[in-house]
Tab-separated table of C-alpha atoms and ligand atoms in Angstrom:
chain	number	residue	atom	x	y	z
A	1	MET	CA	-125.780	70.693	-110.463
A	2	ASP	CA	-129.302	69.921	-111.436
A	3	SER	CA	-130.010	67.909	-115.183
A	4	HIS	CA	-130.597	71.136	-116.781
A	5	SER	CA	-127.636	73.456	-115.908
A	6	THR	CA	-124.710	73.688	-118.146
A	7	PRO	CA	-121.410	72.520	-116.645
A	8	LYS	CA	-119.396	75.431	-115.287
A	9	THR	CA	-115.921	76.205	-116.337
A	10	PRO	CA	-113.323	74.621	-113.899
A	11	VAL	CA	-110.926	77.174	-112.692
A	12	THR	CA	-107.633	76.637	-111.230
A	13	LEU	CA	-106.272	79.368	-108.802
A	14	LEU	CA	-102.745	80.137	-107.387
A	15	GLY	CA	-102.736	82.492	-104.556
A	16	LEU	CA	-105.062	82.533	-101.170
A	17	GLY	CA	-104.279	85.728	-99.775
A	18	ASP	CA	-107.185	88.019	-98.906
A	19	MET	CA	-108.220	88.646	-102.466
A	20	GLY	CA	-107.442	85.155	-103.780
A	21	THR	CA	-109.435	83.703	-100.968
A	22	ALA	CA	-112.380	85.880	-101.881
A	23	LEU	CA	-112.117	85.025	-105.539
A	24	ALA	CA	-111.950	81.342	-104.439
A	25	ARG	CA	-115.350	81.503	-102.558
A	26	ALA	CA	-116.970	83.316	-105.339
A	27	TRP	CA	-116.125	80.575	-107.910
A	28	LEU	CA	-117.317	78.078	-105.013
A	29	ALA	CA	-120.590	79.852	-104.669
A	30	ALA	CA	-121.058	79.584	-108.230
A	31	GLY	CA	-120.206	76.182	-108.536
A	32	HIS	CA	-117.178	76.212	-110.605
A	33	PRO	CA	-114.877	73.304	-109.891
A	34	LEU	CA	-112.063	74.932	-108.097
A	35	THR	CA	-108.547	73.781	-107.688
A	36	VAL	CA	-106.188	75.813	-105.270
A	37	TRP	CA	-102.819	76.232	-104.664
A	38	ASN	CA	-100.959	78.429	-101.839
A	39	ARG	CA	-97.491	78.717	-100.637
A	40	THR	CA	-98.837	78.369	-97.026
A	41	PRO	CA	-100.977	75.325	-97.568
A	42	GLU	CA	-102.961	75.810	-94.417
A	43	LYS	CA	-104.906	78.608	-96.332
A	44	ALA	CA	-106.462	75.885	-98.641
A	45	ARG	CA	-108.110	73.968	-95.837
A	46	PRO	CA	-111.056	75.876	-95.229
A	47	LEU	CA	-111.745	75.987	-99.095
A	48	VAL	CA	-111.541	72.227	-99.451
A	49	GLY	CA	-113.941	72.000	-96.673
A	50	GLU	CA	-116.336	74.235	-98.827
A	51	GLY	CA	-115.778	72.186	-102.281
A	52	ALA	CA	-112.358	73.164	-103.708
A	53	ARG	CA	-109.550	70.636	-104.268
A	54	ALA	CA	-106.090	71.618	-103.285
A	55	ALA	CA	-103.111	70.868	-105.382
A	56	ALA	CA	-99.671	70.126	-103.761
A	57	THR	CA	-97.382	72.195	-105.893
A	58	PRO	CA	-98.066	75.054	-108.577
A	59	SER	CA	-96.991	72.321	-111.189
A	60	GLU	CA	-99.899	70.127	-110.085
A	61	ALA	CA	-102.304	72.732	-110.158
A	62	VAL	CA	-101.305	73.865	-113.718
A	63	ALA	CA	-100.918	70.548	-115.066
A	64	SER	CA	-104.407	69.442	-114.035
A	65	ALA	CA	-106.204	72.706	-115.317
A	66	ALA	CA	-108.984	72.374	-117.485
A	67	GLY	CA	-109.970	76.132	-117.736
A	68	PRO	CA	-108.114	79.386	-116.822
A	69	VAL	CA	-104.996	79.435	-114.168
A	70	VAL	CA	-105.746	82.484	-112.392
A	71	VAL	CA	-103.032	83.838	-110.537
A	72	CYS	CA	-103.417	85.768	-107.820
A	73	LEU	CA	-100.185	86.615	-105.823
A	74	LEU	CA	-98.498	89.433	-103.835
A	75	ASP	CA	-96.554	91.047	-106.856
A	76	ASP	CA	-94.871	90.033	-110.161
A	77	ALA	CA	-91.850	88.456	-108.458
A	78	SER	CA	-93.972	86.184	-106.734
A	79	VAL	CA	-95.860	85.291	-109.931
A	80	GLY	CA	-92.408	84.403	-111.674
A	81	GLU	CA	-91.201	82.367	-108.789
A	82	THR	CA	-94.712	80.468	-108.779
A	83	LEU	CA	-94.866	79.686	-112.610
A	84	SER	CA	-91.357	79.271	-113.301
A	85	GLY	CA	-91.439	75.602	-112.434
A	86	THR	CA	-94.708	74.968	-114.216
A	87	GLU	CA	-95.485	73.493	-117.842
A	88	LEU	CA	-97.152	76.132	-119.285
A	89	HIS	CA	-97.616	75.123	-122.482
A	90	GLY	CA	-101.324	75.270	-123.869
A	91	ARG	CA	-102.300	76.890	-120.971
A	92	ASP	CA	-104.825	80.258	-120.255
A	93	VAL	CA	-102.990	82.234	-117.964
A	94	VAL	CA	-105.092	85.057	-116.301
A	95	ASN	CA	-103.005	86.994	-114.005
A	96	LEU	CA	-104.776	89.212	-111.425
A	97	THR	CA	-101.838	90.294	-109.642
A	98	THR	CA	-101.344	93.987	-109.302
A	99	ASN	CA	-98.314	95.131	-111.553
A	100	THR	CA	-96.930	97.865	-113.480
A	101	PRO	CA	-97.684	98.201	-117.131
A	102	ASP	CA	-94.208	97.193	-118.167
A	103	GLN	CA	-94.342	93.778	-115.861
A	104	ALA	CA	-97.699	93.048	-117.314
A	105	GLU	CA	-96.317	93.188	-120.812
A	106	ARG	CA	-92.976	91.494	-119.813
A	107	ARG	CA	-94.897	88.731	-118.119
A	108	ALA	CA	-97.010	88.538	-121.070
A	109	ARG	CA	-94.198	87.820	-123.534
A	110	TRP	CA	-92.949	85.419	-120.985
A	111	ALA	CA	-95.979	83.359	-120.670
A	112	ARG	CA	-96.352	83.436	-124.682
A	113	GLU	CA	-92.864	82.105	-124.870
A	114	ARG	CA	-93.575	79.131	-123.027
A	115	GLY	CA	-96.574	78.428	-125.191
A	116	ALA	CA	-99.256	79.668	-122.948
A	117	ARG	CA	-102.011	82.527	-123.729
A	118	PHE	CA	-102.084	85.360	-121.296
A	119	LEU	CA	-104.510	87.848	-120.107
A	120	ASP	CA	-103.621	90.391	-117.504
A	121	GLY	CA	-106.050	91.882	-114.920
A	122	GLY	CA	-106.431	94.839	-112.866
A	123	ILE	CA	-109.176	94.411	-109.877
A	124	MET	CA	-110.804	97.492	-109.074
A	125	ALA	CA	-112.353	96.012	-105.841
A	126	ILE	CA	-111.419	95.005	-102.274
A	127	PRO	CA	-112.139	91.603	-100.996
A	128	PRO	CA	-115.675	92.200	-99.270
A	129	MET	CA	-116.614	93.213	-102.766
A	130	ILE	CA	-115.996	90.197	-104.721
A	131	GLY	CA	-118.891	88.034	-105.714
A	132	ARG	CA	-121.077	91.014	-104.655
A	133	PRO	CA	-122.200	92.511	-108.084
A	134	ASP	CA	-124.043	95.074	-106.049
A	135	THR	CA	-121.011	96.741	-104.890
A	136	GLY	CA	-119.816	97.927	-108.320
A	137	GLY	CA	-116.528	95.939	-107.956
A	138	TYR	CA	-115.038	95.332	-111.380
A	139	VAL	CA	-111.540	93.903	-113.219
A	140	PHE	CA	-109.891	95.423	-116.034
A	141	TYR	CA	-108.659	93.132	-118.724
A	142	SER	CA	-106.062	93.193	-121.564
A	143	GLY	CA	-104.284	90.859	-123.746
A	144	ASP	CA	-105.481	87.790	-125.611
A	145	HIS	CA	-109.106	88.852	-126.459
A	146	GLU	CA	-110.089	85.534	-127.592
A	147	LEU	CA	-109.056	83.950	-124.238
A	148	PHE	CA	-111.070	86.710	-122.407
A	149	GLU	CA	-114.257	85.793	-124.534
A	150	ARG	CA	-113.747	82.144	-123.879
A	151	HIS	CA	-113.656	82.479	-120.127
A	152	ARG	CA	-115.820	85.681	-119.775
A	153	GLU	CA	-118.305	83.746	-117.804
A	154	ALA	CA	-116.150	82.579	-115.475
A	155	LEU	CA	-114.493	85.732	-115.021
A	156	THR	CA	-117.726	87.734	-114.691
A	157	VAL	CA	-118.302	85.548	-111.392
A	158	PRO	CA	-116.160	87.607	-108.843
A	159	ALA	CA	-116.771	90.819	-110.424
A	160	GLY	CA	-117.887	92.934	-113.320
A	161	VAL	CA	-115.163	92.692	-116.389
A	162	LYS	CA	-113.834	95.588	-118.391
A	163	PHE	CA	-111.846	94.656	-121.504
A	164	VAL	CA	-109.558	97.380	-122.270
A	165	GLY	CA	-107.638	96.283	-125.435
A	166	GLU	CA	-105.061	93.926	-126.598
A	167	GLU	CA	-101.859	95.415	-125.201
A	168	PRO	CA	-101.358	93.159	-121.981
A	169	GLY	CA	-100.159	96.174	-120.020
A	170	HIS	CA	-103.485	98.241	-120.684
A	171	ALA	CA	-105.218	96.605	-117.542
A	172	ALA	CA	-102.377	97.902	-115.390
A	173	LEU	CA	-102.443	101.351	-116.904
A	174	TYR	CA	-106.201	101.793	-116.770
A	175	ASP	CA	-105.679	100.640	-112.962
A	176	VAL	CA	-102.806	102.685	-111.881
A	177	ALA	CA	-104.353	105.700	-113.711
A	178	LEU	CA	-107.584	105.520	-111.484
A	179	LEU	CA	-105.691	104.683	-108.516
A	180	SER	CA	-103.404	107.542	-109.016
A	181	ALA	CA	-106.689	109.781	-109.482
A	182	MET	CA	-107.856	108.672	-106.209
A	183	THR	CA	-104.525	109.295	-104.574
A	184	GLY	CA	-105.061	112.862	-105.651
A	185	MET	CA	-108.589	112.939	-104.592
A	186	PHE	CA	-107.569	111.437	-101.047
A	187	ALA	CA	-104.946	114.308	-100.696
A	188	GLY	CA	-107.598	116.967	-101.160
A	189	ILE	CA	-109.659	115.232	-99.043
A	190	THR	CA	-107.030	115.225	-96.221
A	191	HIS	CA	-106.302	118.969	-96.454
A	192	ALA	CA	-109.920	119.895	-96.399
A	193	PHE	CA	-110.419	118.192	-93.132
A	194	ALA	CA	-107.088	119.819	-91.976
A	195	LEU	CA	-108.524	122.933	-92.695
A	196	MET	CA	-111.601	122.595	-91.033
A	197	GLY	CA	-109.312	121.807	-87.986
A	198	PRO	CA	-110.286	120.465	-84.364
A	199	GLU	CA	-113.069	122.775	-83.845
A	200	LYS	CA	-115.778	121.307	-81.749
A	201	ASP	CA	-118.778	123.250	-83.563
A	202	ILE	CA	-118.127	121.607	-86.769
A	203	ASP	CA	-120.280	118.904	-87.919
A	204	ARG	CA	-117.905	116.698	-89.669
A	205	ALA	CA	-120.532	113.938	-90.889
A	206	ARG	CA	-122.389	116.961	-92.597
A	207	PHE	CA	-119.054	118.318	-93.886
A	208	ALA	CA	-118.013	114.812	-95.539
A	209	THR	CA	-121.645	114.616	-97.263
A	210	LEU	CA	-120.857	118.262	-98.768
A	211	LEU	CA	-117.300	117.001	-99.980
A	212	THR	CA	-118.681	114.010	-101.417
A	213	GLU	CA	-121.243	115.725	-103.360
A	214	TRP	CA	-118.945	118.450	-104.542
A	215	LEU	CA	-116.297	115.904	-105.780
A	216	GLY	CA	-118.605	113.855	-107.166
A	217	GLY	CA	-119.930	116.873	-109.469
A	218	MET	CA	-116.437	118.068	-110.078
A	219	ALA	CA	-115.094	114.816	-111.396
A	220	GLY	CA	-117.407	115.512	-114.407
A	221	ALA	CA	-114.779	117.734	-115.504
A	222	ALA	CA	-112.763	114.783	-116.711
A	223	HIS	CA	-115.260	114.749	-119.607
A	224	GLY	CA	-114.089	118.417	-120.660
A	225	ILE	CA	-110.449	117.612	-120.468
A	226	ALA	CA	-111.033	114.520	-122.665
A	227	ALA	CA	-112.752	116.353	-125.462
A	228	GLN	CA	-110.081	119.344	-125.175
A	229	LEU	CA	-107.267	116.604	-125.565
A	230	GLU	CA	-109.217	114.794	-128.243
A	231	SER	CA	-109.802	118.511	-130.341
A	232	GLY	CA	-106.445	119.747	-129.342
A	233	ASP	CA	-107.899	123.181	-128.285
A	234	TYR	CA	-107.749	123.478	-124.712
A	235	THR	CA	-110.002	126.789	-124.545
A	236	GLU	CA	-112.779	124.440	-125.954
A	237	GLY	CA	-115.907	124.727	-123.512
A	238	VAL	CA	-113.901	126.069	-120.705
A	239	GLY	CA	-116.097	127.191	-117.626
A	240	SER	CA	-113.381	128.224	-115.237
A	241	ASN	CA	-110.017	129.033	-116.971
A	242	LEU	CA	-106.744	128.439	-115.745
A	243	ALA	CA	-106.108	132.372	-114.854
A	244	MET	CA	-108.924	132.329	-112.730
A	245	MET	CA	-108.146	129.126	-110.754
A	246	ALA	CA	-104.493	130.262	-110.447
A	247	ALA	CA	-105.764	133.511	-108.811
A	248	ALA	CA	-108.225	131.397	-106.593
A	249	ASN	CA	-105.232	129.239	-105.400
A	250	GLU	CA	-103.818	132.209	-103.879
A	251	THR	CA	-106.843	132.377	-101.283
A	252	LEU	CA	-106.701	128.656	-101.061
A	253	LEU	CA	-103.162	129.319	-99.711
A	254	ALA	CA	-103.686	132.370	-97.688
A	255	THR	CA	-106.654	130.276	-95.839
A	256	ALA	CA	-104.165	127.325	-95.110
A	257	GLN	CA	-101.728	129.841	-93.933
A	258	GLY	CA	-103.920	131.730	-91.760
A	259	ARG	CA	-105.144	128.400	-90.071
A	260	SER	CA	-101.633	126.981	-90.039
A	261	VAL	CA	-102.011	124.261	-92.321
A	262	ASP	CA	-99.396	122.868	-94.407
A	263	PRO	CA	-100.496	123.290	-98.390
A	264	ARG	CA	-97.953	120.715	-99.233
A	265	LEU	CA	-100.456	118.526	-100.757
A	266	LEU	CA	-101.812	121.131	-102.954
A	267	THR	CA	-98.879	123.249	-103.770
A	268	PRO	CA	-97.413	121.161	-106.727
A	269	PHE	CA	-100.345	121.301	-108.721
A	270	MET	CA	-100.975	124.930	-107.971
A	271	GLU	CA	-97.371	125.601	-109.218
A	272	LEU	CA	-98.287	123.537	-112.522
A	273	MET	CA	-101.311	125.491	-113.187
A	274	ARG	CA	-99.250	129.042	-112.414
A	275	HIS	CA	-96.648	127.663	-114.957
A	276	ARG	CA	-99.042	127.212	-117.709
A	277	VAL	CA	-100.654	130.650	-117.115
A	278	ASP	CA	-97.181	132.297	-117.171
A	279	GLN	CA	-96.561	130.699	-120.540
A	280	GLY	CA	-99.538	132.730	-121.762
A	281	HIS	CA	-102.357	129.930	-121.570
A	282	GLY	CA	-104.646	131.767	-118.868
A	283	ASP	CA	-107.793	131.156	-121.186
A	284	GLU	CA	-107.110	127.312	-121.161
A	285	GLY	CA	-108.836	124.741	-119.040
A	286	LEU	CA	-106.792	122.250	-116.967
A	287	ALA	CA	-105.730	120.075	-120.528
A	288	GLY	CA	-103.025	122.312	-120.807
A	289	THR	CA	-101.086	121.380	-117.665
A	290	ILE	CA	-100.980	117.560	-118.723
A	291	GLY	CA	-98.400	118.103	-120.868
A	292	LEU	CA	-95.842	119.752	-118.550
A	293	LEU	CA	-95.982	116.418	-116.757
A	294	ARG	CA	-95.007	114.213	-119.450
A	295	ALA	CA	-91.422	113.918	-120.667
A	296	GLU	CA	-91.786	114.071	-124.421
B	1	NDP	P1	-102.184	88.921	-99.320
B	1	NDP	O1	-100.732	89.887	-98.914
B	1	NDP	O2	-103.257	88.752	-98.464
B	1	NDP	O3	-101.994	87.543	-99.977
B	1	NDP	C1	-100.522	87.371	-100.932
B	1	NDP	C2	-100.370	86.079	-101.258
B	1	NDP	O4	-99.282	85.997	-102.474
B	1	NDP	C3	-100.624	85.115	-100.584
B	1	NDP	O5	-101.346	84.012	-101.175
B	1	NDP	C4	-98.818	84.598	-100.340
B	1	NDP	O6	-98.749	83.205	-99.991
B	1	NDP	C5	-98.571	85.070	-101.702
B	1	NDP	N1	-97.353	85.194	-101.874
B	1	NDP	C6	-96.485	86.284	-101.526
B	1	NDP	N2	-94.920	85.834	-101.978
B	1	NDP	C7	-95.081	84.778	-102.723
B	1	NDP	C8	-93.926	84.046	-103.215
B	1	NDP	N3	-92.950	84.561	-103.392
B	1	NDP	N4	-94.122	83.004	-103.690
B	1	NDP	C9	-95.549	82.235	-103.634
B	1	NDP	N5	-96.630	83.037	-103.158
B	1	NDP	C10	-96.338	84.142	-102.558
B	1	NDP	O7	-102.507	89.864	-100.659
B	1	NDP	P2	-104.034	89.979	-101.247
B	1	NDP	O8	-104.545	88.606	-101.776
B	1	NDP	O9	-104.767	90.926	-100.940
B	1	NDP	O10	-103.537	90.463	-102.909
B	1	NDP	C11	-103.055	89.555	-103.956
B	1	NDP	C12	-103.144	90.657	-104.956
B	1	NDP	O11	-104.409	91.072	-105.290
B	1	NDP	C13	-101.981	91.786	-104.853
B	1	NDP	O12	-101.322	91.910	-106.000
B	1	NDP	C14	-102.790	92.938	-104.515
B	1	NDP	O13	-102.314	94.103	-105.007
B	1	NDP	C15	-104.052	92.616	-105.553
B	1	NDP	N6	-105.272	93.454	-105.068
B	1	NDP	C16	-105.620	93.305	-103.628
B	1	NDP	C17	-106.725	94.070	-103.092
B	1	NDP	C18	-106.946	94.047	-101.937
B	1	NDP	O14	-107.670	94.975	-101.542
B	1	NDP	N7	-106.547	93.161	-101.062
B	1	NDP	C19	-107.374	94.993	-104.309
B	1	NDP	C20	-107.015	94.905	-105.470
B	1	NDP	C21	-106.030	94.441	-105.858
B	1	NDP	P3	-98.627	82.964	-98.393
B	1	NDP	O15	-100.278	82.804	-98.077
B	1	NDP	O16	-97.762	81.727	-98.521
B	1	NDP	O17	-98.123	84.048	-97.835
């Protein structure tokens, strides 16, 4: 540190799996004093060589924390196991372990009952994207907003940050919603490649480019759905209505059958569209199908 630089917030990190190790290296590279702990202590050794301090136990790590205590473990159970013997009173806990919204809410309550402030995070990146702002990775945060602002500078080091509300479960909710949408997209890509088959004369690299461009363009439909959900008018601004899409689905299914491709990745959604049309809503866009999924 030169005489002009401001001191960097010390960070305590529990968990040195693939993600934890990437986080650790990003903070070390940015000059943050870093204390690490991992259940398997060997994983801390290379980081100690790079300037980290290794704590022997989670209790020791938490007790000596002078900044955020970042937890990046396998799952919520391992977070409970790791933090249960520590003195959390007065600590700032930032949980970057993937969890469900309910687990995040419960863990926030659990931490607050022990006198800690709590922020939950959902990492929208894989380890090679950490510490690389050019890759577009970021972390959703929710929970204690004051805590988020206090540590914003340190939290921004590994990846971009998006605060999504004071409800501790919201980061997990946003995270899982995006991953769920991605799962549907991958299902579509899988089906598309199955349709193209093993034919030698198909240029798969070119097809992948076409797929990418098409999906990128179609993803913009999310804005129309959001506007319809907001207004309550599911026919508003509809480009392709459900009746048309349901009719086109028959062509998609017939083509799959003709090429001996199992349509199972598509049929549940197609059935949902058909159901909404049969209810008399063929003039709507997709927004009306959402209510069919929710048990309210
Ligand atoms: P790893 O499987 O590489 O590491 C798991 C970590 O959890 C290790 O530090 C492991 O310790 C520790 N751990 C497991 N069980 C326990 C336990 N009972 N008590 C204490 N420590 C335990 O996972 P990642 O580092 O990749 O992931 C960490 C979190 O980050 C997960 O919640 C994951 O979903 C999330 N994440 C990961 C991404 C990725 O691409 N890797 C992307 C986005 C989020 P030990 O070394 O001793 O086994």
